[in-house]
Amino acid sequence: GEDVEQSLFLSVREGDSSVINCTYTDSSSTYLYWYKQEPGAGLQLLTYIFSNMDMKQDQRLTVLLNKKDKHLSLRIADTQTGDSAIYFCAEESGGGADGLTFGKGTHLIIQP
Amino acid sequence: KAGVTQTPRYLIKTRGQQVTLSCSPISGHRSVSWYQQTPGQGLQFLFEYFSETQRNKGNFPGRFSGRQFSNSRSEMNVSTLELGDSALYLCASSGGTGPGSTDTQYFGPGTRLTVL
């Protein structure tokens, strides 16, 4: 079945770049997503990438997609304390017919 | 545009009871999906409703059900609650144009259900 894997924790210094990695399994996924969840809150859509793209940049966020290796990454430039949250990678399951399949989330910890 | 709203935000029930959660999608969105989030299992897809019909369903027992009204608002019901049903229940709305399109899901803040 579909599975999305992420590291559970990432610790970076304020001002550095954060790179959160994800591997997915459903090759029929047309879109791949990154969501952010702050404590006590729902999921906030950060960005998404179409499967025929290699890279997408949106202000401080850069998404890289290696479709051959089914590897997705999210780079956050100039990481700030407000970026502290859990970041979820998600793929469309069954081509989107089975909702989104999420990774377990990566806790991004910012060190001053 | 107002975002996705969910009510109530917090709920405490006891085992064996039933519960109904409500979700109002973004205006104009016709699809509502429900997810369960727990520390152990993470985020899991429950079901999706589009135009008052259940279009897709995840791997959950029949105690979990839902419905959608003509104004696209959706309710989710869990009967005969078990301790393991304690979770954050998230609702997401989208245009409902289907997979392979820019049919991005926007999530509400969730309902935190605690079963004692």
Tab-separated table of C-alpha atoms in Angstrom:
chain	number	residue	atom	x	y	z
A	1	GLY	CA	0.000	0.000	0.000
A	2	GLU	CA	0.916	3.635	-0.079
A	3	ASP	CA	3.345	4.912	2.511
A	4	VAL	CA	4.994	8.248	3.125
A	5	GLU	CA	8.147	8.410	5.216
A	6	GLN	CA	9.657	11.401	6.990
A	7	SER	CA	12.215	11.925	9.699
A	8	LEU	CA	10.525	12.701	13.008
A	9	PHE	CA	12.744	15.576	14.123
A	10	LEU	CA	14.954	18.257	12.613
A	11	SER	CA	16.871	20.826	14.646
A	12	VAL	CA	18.358	23.925	13.011
A	13	ARG	CA	19.787	27.226	14.146
A	14	GLU	CA	17.815	30.387	13.566
A	15	GLY	CA	18.890	31.953	10.283
A	16	ASP	CA	20.086	28.681	8.760
A	17	SER	CA	18.261	26.743	6.064
A	18	SER	CA	16.054	23.797	7.001
A	19	VAL	CA	15.684	20.845	4.678
A	20	ILE	CA	12.878	18.400	5.391
A	21	ASN	CA	12.910	15.184	3.398
A	22	CYS	CA	10.141	12.810	2.428
A	23	THR	CA	9.834	9.612	0.420
A	24	TYR	CA	6.570	8.411	-1.050
A	25	THR	CA	5.430	5.295	-2.840
A	26	ASP	CA	2.409	6.071	-5.005
A	27	SER	CA	3.784	6.751	-8.468
A	28	SER	CA	0.314	7.769	-9.657
A	29	SER	CA	0.339	10.835	-7.404
A	30	THR	CA	-0.185	13.843	-9.606
A	31	TYR	CA	0.406	16.358	-6.859
A	32	LEU	CA	2.519	16.256	-3.726
A	33	TYR	CA	1.929	18.583	-0.841
A	34	TRP	CA	3.591	20.151	2.154
A	35	TYR	CA	1.438	21.141	5.112
A	36	LYS	CA	2.414	22.883	8.356
A	37	GLN	CA	0.766	22.286	11.715
A	38	GLU	CA	1.351	24.530	14.703
A	39	PRO	CA	0.447	23.382	18.222
A	40	GLY	CA	-3.282	23.110	18.728
A	41	ALA	CA	-4.044	24.102	15.159
A	42	GLY	CA	-5.192	22.414	11.971
A	43	LEU	CA	-3.126	21.922	8.862
A	44	GLN	CA	-1.983	24.891	6.825
A	45	LEU	CA	-1.174	24.280	3.178
A	46	LEU	CA	2.331	25.563	2.513
A	47	THR	CA	2.915	24.554	-1.057
A	48	TYR	CA	2.404	21.792	-3.573
A	49	ILE	CA	4.230	20.553	-6.637
A	50	PHE	CA	2.941	18.960	-9.796
A	51	SER	CA	4.562	15.621	-10.507
A	52	ASN	CA	6.051	16.716	-13.836
A	53	MET	CA	8.039	19.482	-12.145
A	54	ASP	CA	11.491	19.141	-10.589
A	55	MET	CA	11.456	22.280	-8.509
A	56	LYS	CA	9.102	24.939	-7.268
A	57	GLN	CA	10.098	28.086	-5.402
A	58	ASP	CA	7.777	30.257	-3.361
A	59	GLN	CA	9.479	33.006	-1.360
A	60	ARG	CA	11.514	31.256	1.368
A	61	LEU	CA	10.237	27.829	0.369
A	62	THR	CA	11.827	25.582	-2.249
A	63	VAL	CA	10.388	22.193	-3.119
A	64	LEU	CA	12.517	19.643	-4.934
A	65	LEU	CA	11.030	16.531	-6.490
A	66	ASN	CA	12.955	13.495	-7.679
A	67	LYS	CA	10.241	11.414	-9.257
A	68	LYS	CA	12.585	8.549	-10.156
A	69	ASP	CA	13.553	8.068	-6.519
A	70	LYS	CA	10.114	9.180	-5.220
A	71	HIS	CA	11.865	11.739	-3.029
A	72	LEU	CA	10.464	15.117	-2.080
A	73	SER	CA	12.143	17.817	-0.034
A	74	LEU	CA	11.156	21.158	1.436
A	75	ARG	CA	13.811	23.772	2.004
A	76	ILE	CA	13.047	26.749	4.234
A	77	ALA	CA	15.571	29.540	3.819
A	78	ASP	CA	16.529	31.813	6.723
A	79	THR	CA	14.609	29.744	9.267
A	80	GLN	CA	12.835	31.815	11.916
A	81	THR	CA	11.362	30.928	15.297
A	82	GLY	CA	7.916	31.236	13.747
A	83	ASP	CA	8.755	28.302	11.498
A	84	SER	CA	8.763	25.991	14.499
A	85	ALA	CA	5.999	23.472	13.762
A	86	ILE	CA	5.319	19.995	12.423
A	87	TYR	CA	5.677	19.655	8.668
A	88	PHE	CA	3.727	16.993	6.806
A	89	CYS	CA	4.428	15.655	3.382
A	90	ALA	CA	1.369	14.215	1.595
A	91	GLU	CA	0.700	12.347	-1.609
A	92	GLU	CA	-2.517	11.735	-3.454
A	93	SER	CA	-3.470	8.119	-2.817
A	94	GLY	CA	-4.919	6.006	-5.585
A	95	GLY	CA	-4.436	8.891	-7.955
A	96	GLY	CA	-6.358	11.076	-5.529
A	97	ALA	CA	-9.362	8.795	-5.187
A	98	ASP	CA	-8.372	7.714	-1.682
A	99	GLY	CA	-7.720	11.083	-0.157
A	100	LEU	CA	-4.280	12.220	0.873
A	101	THR	CA	-1.730	9.926	2.515
A	102	PHE	CA	0.381	11.805	5.010
A	103	GLY	CA	3.758	11.135	6.531
A	104	LYS	CA	4.018	11.113	10.313
A	105	GLY	CA	5.359	14.658	10.235
A	106	THR	CA	8.728	16.244	10.948
A	107	HIS	CA	9.040	18.356	14.093
A	108	LEU	CA	11.156	21.354	13.167
A	109	ILE	CA	12.990	22.712	16.216
A	110	ILE	CA	14.647	26.108	16.004
A	111	GLN	CA	17.676	26.801	18.155
A	112	PRO	CA	18.425	30.458	18.974
B	1	LYS	CA	-13.198	34.238	2.072
B	2	ALA	CA	-13.803	32.585	5.405
B	3	GLY	CA	-11.851	29.400	5.960
B	4	VAL	CA	-13.060	25.955	6.905
B	5	THR	CA	-14.835	25.957	10.238
B	6	GLN	CA	-15.393	23.034	12.549
B	7	THR	CA	-17.611	22.740	15.590
B	8	PRO	CA	-17.230	22.027	18.370
B	9	ARG	CA	-13.510	22.554	18.880
B	10	TYR	CA	-13.353	20.296	21.917
B	11	LEU	CA	-15.528	17.433	23.031
B	12	ILE	CA	-15.408	14.945	25.887
B	13	LYS	CA	-17.495	11.788	25.727
B	14	THR	CA	-17.577	8.444	27.481
B	15	ARG	CA	-17.237	4.989	25.996
B	16	GLY	CA	-20.376	3.724	24.302
B	17	GLN	CA	-21.751	7.172	23.531
B	18	GLN	CA	-22.060	8.617	20.072
B	19	VAL	CA	-20.838	11.945	18.752
B	20	THR	CA	-21.535	14.238	15.818
B	21	LEU	CA	-18.975	16.680	14.479
B	22	SER	CA	-19.714	19.457	12.036
B	23	CYS	CA	-17.731	21.044	9.235
B	24	SER	CA	-18.536	24.073	7.108
B	25	PRO	CA	-16.396	24.256	3.976
B	26	ILE	CA	-15.026	27.303	2.227
B	27	SER	CA	-17.756	29.036	0.265
B	28	GLY	CA	-18.030	27.504	-3.183
B	29	HIS	CA	-16.246	24.288	-2.268
B	30	ARG	CA	-18.285	21.162	-2.912
B	31	SER	CA	-15.997	18.478	-1.527
B	32	VAL	CA	-15.456	17.766	2.152
B	33	SER	CA	-12.974	15.189	3.401
B	34	TRP	CA	-12.511	13.971	6.947
B	35	TYR	CA	-9.277	12.806	8.566
B	36	GLN	CA	-8.416	11.370	11.951
B	37	GLN	CA	-5.139	12.396	13.576
B	38	THR	CA	-3.664	10.409	16.455
B	39	PRO	CA	-0.122	10.316	17.847
B	40	GLY	CA	0.261	6.653	16.979
B	41	GLN	CA	-1.296	6.427	13.526
B	42	GLY	CA	-0.791	9.979	12.327
B	43	LEU	CA	-3.256	11.397	9.824
B	44	GLN	CA	-5.631	8.907	8.257
B	45	PHE	CA	-8.277	9.479	5.620
B	46	LEU	CA	-11.824	8.688	6.758
B	47	PHE	CA	-14.047	9.619	3.827
B	48	GLU	CA	-14.900	12.266	1.285
B	49	TYR	CA	-18.273	13.716	0.378
B	50	PHE	CA	-19.100	15.504	-2.847
B	51	SER	CA	-22.535	16.791	-3.810
B	52	GLU	CA	-24.161	15.017	-0.856
B	53	THR	CA	-22.689	11.634	-1.832
B	54	GLN	CA	-19.861	9.705	-0.269
B	55	ARG	CA	-17.323	9.531	-3.048
B	56	ASN	CA	-14.377	7.852	-1.335
B	57	LYS	CA	-13.856	5.973	1.899
B	58	GLY	CA	-10.829	5.058	3.959
B	59	ASN	CA	-10.265	1.952	6.007
B	60	PHE	CA	-12.384	2.646	9.087
B	61	PRO	CA	-15.152	0.578	10.700
B	62	GLY	CA	-18.805	1.244	10.034
B	63	ARG	CA	-19.124	3.097	13.356
B	64	PHE	CA	-17.709	6.061	11.476
B	65	SER	CA	-20.187	7.636	9.133
B	66	GLY	CA	-20.912	10.966	7.621
B	67	ARG	CA	-23.216	12.967	5.462
B	68	GLN	CA	-23.253	16.132	3.457
B	69	PHE	CA	-26.032	18.625	3.068
B	70	SER	CA	-27.118	20.573	0.022
B	71	ASN	CA	-25.146	23.610	1.210
B	72	SER	CA	-21.992	21.402	1.296
B	73	ARG	CA	-21.795	21.436	5.081
B	74	SER	CA	-20.845	18.022	6.381
B	75	GLU	CA	-21.295	16.094	9.576
B	76	MET	CA	-19.359	13.132	10.832
B	77	ASN	CA	-20.814	10.673	13.304
B	78	VAL	CA	-19.064	8.108	15.456
B	79	SER	CA	-21.273	5.612	17.262
B	80	THR	CA	-20.399	3.379	20.214
B	81	LEU	CA	-17.298	5.346	21.066
B	82	GLU	CA	-14.139	3.519	22.076
B	83	LEU	CA	-11.120	4.868	23.932
B	84	GLY	CA	-9.103	4.577	20.744
B	85	ASP	CA	-11.389	7.055	19.012
B	86	SER	CA	-9.783	9.866	21.003
B	87	ALA	CA	-8.174	11.995	18.335
B	88	LEU	CA	-8.137	15.273	16.482
B	89	TYR	CA	-10.692	15.094	13.677
B	90	LEU	CA	-9.851	17.329	10.773
B	91	CYS	CA	-12.081	18.338	7.950
B	92	ALA	CA	-10.803	19.632	4.626
B	93	SER	CA	-12.661	21.268	1.787
B	94	SER	CA	-11.810	21.558	-1.871
B	95	GLY	CA	-13.426	22.402	-5.154
B	96	GLY	CA	-14.064	18.726	-5.751
B	97	THR	CA	-12.912	18.723	-9.344
B	98	GLY	CA	-11.141	15.453	-8.681
B	99	PRO	CA	-7.625	14.058	-8.697
B	100	GLY	CA	-5.066	15.234	-11.155
B	101	SER	CA	-6.206	18.825	-10.886
B	102	THR	CA	-5.294	21.683	-8.632
B	103	ASP	CA	-7.901	20.437	-6.214
B	104	THR	CA	-6.042	21.481	-3.112
B	105	GLN	CA	-7.513	20.609	0.228
B	106	TYR	CA	-7.800	23.337	2.836
B	107	PHE	CA	-8.084	22.184	6.415
B	108	GLY	CA	-10.104	23.424	9.355
B	109	PRO	CA	-8.736	23.734	12.902
B	110	GLY	CA	-10.106	20.353	13.924
B	111	THR	CA	-12.278	18.973	16.693
B	112	ARG	CA	-10.397	17.432	19.612
B	113	LEU	CA	-12.414	14.429	20.816
B	114	THR	CA	-11.536	12.808	24.122
B	115	VAL	CA	-13.214	9.526	25.034
B	116	LEU	CA	-13.127	8.592	28.725
